[in-house]
Short mmCIF file of C-alpha atoms in Angstrom, two decimals:
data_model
loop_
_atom_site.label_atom_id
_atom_site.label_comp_id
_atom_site.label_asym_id
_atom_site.label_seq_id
_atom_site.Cartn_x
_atom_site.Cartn_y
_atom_site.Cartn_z
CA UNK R 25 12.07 -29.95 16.93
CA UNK R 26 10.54 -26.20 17.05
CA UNK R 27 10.27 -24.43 14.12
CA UNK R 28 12.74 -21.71 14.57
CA UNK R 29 15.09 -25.27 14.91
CA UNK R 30 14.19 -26.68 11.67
CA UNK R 31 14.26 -22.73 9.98
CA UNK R 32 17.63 -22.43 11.38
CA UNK R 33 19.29 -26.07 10.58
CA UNK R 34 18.17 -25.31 7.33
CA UNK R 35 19.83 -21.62 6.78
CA UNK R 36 22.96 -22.90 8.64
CA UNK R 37 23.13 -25.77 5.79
CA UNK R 38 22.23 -23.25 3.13
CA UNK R 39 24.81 -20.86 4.78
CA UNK R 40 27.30 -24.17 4.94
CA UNK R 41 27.56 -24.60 1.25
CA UNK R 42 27.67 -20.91 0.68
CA UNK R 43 30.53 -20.43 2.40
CA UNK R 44 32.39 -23.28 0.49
CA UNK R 45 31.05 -22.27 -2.74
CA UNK R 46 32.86 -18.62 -2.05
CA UNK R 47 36.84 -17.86 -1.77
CA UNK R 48 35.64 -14.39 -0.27
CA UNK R 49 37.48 -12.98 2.72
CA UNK R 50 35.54 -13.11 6.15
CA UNK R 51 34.66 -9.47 5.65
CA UNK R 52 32.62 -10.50 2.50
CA UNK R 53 30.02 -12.62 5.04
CA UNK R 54 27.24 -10.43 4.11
CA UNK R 55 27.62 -10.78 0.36
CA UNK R 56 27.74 -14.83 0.74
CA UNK R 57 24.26 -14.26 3.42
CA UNK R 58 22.50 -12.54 0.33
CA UNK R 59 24.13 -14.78 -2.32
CA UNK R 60 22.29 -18.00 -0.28
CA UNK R 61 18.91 -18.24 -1.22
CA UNK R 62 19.72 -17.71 -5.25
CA UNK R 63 21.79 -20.42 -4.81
CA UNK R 64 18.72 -22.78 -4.72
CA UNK R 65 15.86 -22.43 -7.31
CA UNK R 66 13.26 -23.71 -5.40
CA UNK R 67 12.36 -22.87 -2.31
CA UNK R 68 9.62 -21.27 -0.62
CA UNK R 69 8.65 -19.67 3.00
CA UNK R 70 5.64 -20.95 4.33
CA UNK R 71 3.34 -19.47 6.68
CA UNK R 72 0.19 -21.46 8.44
CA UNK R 73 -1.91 -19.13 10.88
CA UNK R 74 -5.08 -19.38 12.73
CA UNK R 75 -7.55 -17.61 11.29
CA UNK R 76 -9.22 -15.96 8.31
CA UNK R 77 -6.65 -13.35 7.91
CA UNK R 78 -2.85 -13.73 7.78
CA UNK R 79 -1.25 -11.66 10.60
CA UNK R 80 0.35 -8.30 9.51
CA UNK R 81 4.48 -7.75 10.76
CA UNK R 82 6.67 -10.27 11.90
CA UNK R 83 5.49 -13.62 10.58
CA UNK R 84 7.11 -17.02 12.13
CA UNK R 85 7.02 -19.52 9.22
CA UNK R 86 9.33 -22.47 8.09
CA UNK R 87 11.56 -22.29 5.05
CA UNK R 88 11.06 -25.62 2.88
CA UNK R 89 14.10 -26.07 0.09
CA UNK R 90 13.95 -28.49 -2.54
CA UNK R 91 16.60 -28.06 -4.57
CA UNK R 92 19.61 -29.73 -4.28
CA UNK R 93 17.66 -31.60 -1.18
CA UNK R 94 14.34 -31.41 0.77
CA UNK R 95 14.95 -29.57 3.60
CA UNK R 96 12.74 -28.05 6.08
CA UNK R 97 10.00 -30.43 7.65
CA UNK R 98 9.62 -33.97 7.98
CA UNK R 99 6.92 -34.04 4.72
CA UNK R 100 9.78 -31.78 2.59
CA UNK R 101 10.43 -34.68 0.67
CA UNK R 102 6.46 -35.04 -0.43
CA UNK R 103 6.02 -31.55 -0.37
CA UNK R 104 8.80 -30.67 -2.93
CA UNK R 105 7.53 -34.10 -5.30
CA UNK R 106 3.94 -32.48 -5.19
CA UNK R 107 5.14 -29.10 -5.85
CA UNK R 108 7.46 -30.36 -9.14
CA UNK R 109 4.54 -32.49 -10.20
CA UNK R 110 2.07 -29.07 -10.65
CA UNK R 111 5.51 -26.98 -11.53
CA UNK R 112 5.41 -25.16 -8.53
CA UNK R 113 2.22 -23.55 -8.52
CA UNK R 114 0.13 -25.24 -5.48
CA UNK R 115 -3.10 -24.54 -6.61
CA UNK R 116 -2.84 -27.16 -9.74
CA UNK R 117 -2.13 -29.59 -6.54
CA UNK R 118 -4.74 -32.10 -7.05
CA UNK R 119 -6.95 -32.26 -4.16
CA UNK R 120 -7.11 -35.54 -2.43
CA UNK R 121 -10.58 -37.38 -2.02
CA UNK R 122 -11.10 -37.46 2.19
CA UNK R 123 -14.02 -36.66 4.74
CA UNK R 124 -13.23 -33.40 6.32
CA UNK R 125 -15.12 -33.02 9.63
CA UNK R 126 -17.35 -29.71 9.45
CA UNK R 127 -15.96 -27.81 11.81
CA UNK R 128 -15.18 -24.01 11.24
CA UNK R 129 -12.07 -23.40 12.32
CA UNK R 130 -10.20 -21.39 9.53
CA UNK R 131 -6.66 -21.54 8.42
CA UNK R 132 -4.66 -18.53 6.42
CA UNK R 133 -1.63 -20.34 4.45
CA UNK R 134 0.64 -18.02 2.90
CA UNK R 135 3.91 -19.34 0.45
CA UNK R 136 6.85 -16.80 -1.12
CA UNK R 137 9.55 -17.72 -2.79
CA UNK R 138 11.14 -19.21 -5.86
CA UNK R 139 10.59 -21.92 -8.50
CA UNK R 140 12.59 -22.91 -11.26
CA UNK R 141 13.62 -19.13 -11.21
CA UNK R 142 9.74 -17.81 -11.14
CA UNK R 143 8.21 -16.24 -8.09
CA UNK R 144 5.87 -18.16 -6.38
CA UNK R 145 3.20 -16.04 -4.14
CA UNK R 146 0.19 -17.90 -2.97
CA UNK R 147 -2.10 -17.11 -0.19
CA UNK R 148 -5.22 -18.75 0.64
CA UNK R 149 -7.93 -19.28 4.12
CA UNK R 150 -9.42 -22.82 4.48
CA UNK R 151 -12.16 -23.42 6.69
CA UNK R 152 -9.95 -26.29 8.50
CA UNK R 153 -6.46 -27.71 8.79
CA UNK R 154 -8.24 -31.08 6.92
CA UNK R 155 -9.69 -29.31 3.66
CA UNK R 156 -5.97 -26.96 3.78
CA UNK R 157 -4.23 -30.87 3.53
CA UNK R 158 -6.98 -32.10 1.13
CA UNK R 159 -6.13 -29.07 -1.07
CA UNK R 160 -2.30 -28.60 -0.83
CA UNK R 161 -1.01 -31.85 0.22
CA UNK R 162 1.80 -31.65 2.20
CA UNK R 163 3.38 -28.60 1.82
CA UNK R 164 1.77 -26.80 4.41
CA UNK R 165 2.37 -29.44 7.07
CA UNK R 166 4.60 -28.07 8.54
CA UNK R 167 4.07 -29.43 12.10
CA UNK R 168 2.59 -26.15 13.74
#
């Protein structure tokens, strides 16, 4: 399953409940499109990119939802327990004990959204996908 798949299942389920949540008329569908995201008070858009810089414009990213289910990725579930355990803020993620290879090969990670209400904006470059998992578990495995 691509990302844009797994993006889109999870806006057409967030767009699902929105529209039986709302007794507007079909004309209203923009008002119920903006109304979707507040509906949930956690969730975040995550980027992952190659690199020591994140890429400026049009960034391709998954959308991981927690609240009223994990949606998203197949690790939303442990993402979204790991993110409640350090109240949303991923760098109080405790870092897990492994052997990371030492290979350069830097990562940019980039998260926006919402938790509990708060904003959540985190950006951070690793210098491998193995210390970015050591560090932030698995919300940024997103399967890229």
């Amino acid at each position: 399953m691509t990302y844009m798949t797994r993006v889109t299942t999870a806006a057409g389920a967030l767009l699902a409940c929105a529209g039986l949540l709302t007794a507007a008329p079909a004309q209203a569908a923009p008002r119920a499109t903006r109304a979707v995201l507040p509906l949930t008070d956690d969730w975040l858009y995550l980027t992952v990119t190659p690199g020591e810089t994140a890429p400026a414009g049009d960034k391709h990213g998954t959308l991981l939802l927690c609240d009223p289910v994990p949606l998203g990725y197949a690790r939303a579930a442990e993402a979204c327990g790991e993110l409640a355990a350090a109240d949303g803020d991923i760098a109080r993620i405790p870092a897990k004990k492994v052997f990371c290879p030492m290979i350069f090969a830097p990562v940019t990670v980039h998260a926006h959204g919402r938790w509990h209400g708060r904003p959540v904006d985190y950006q951070e470059t690793y210098s491998s996908r193995c210390t970015m998992e050591a560090r932030t578990g698995a919300v940024f495995d997103v399967g890229h």
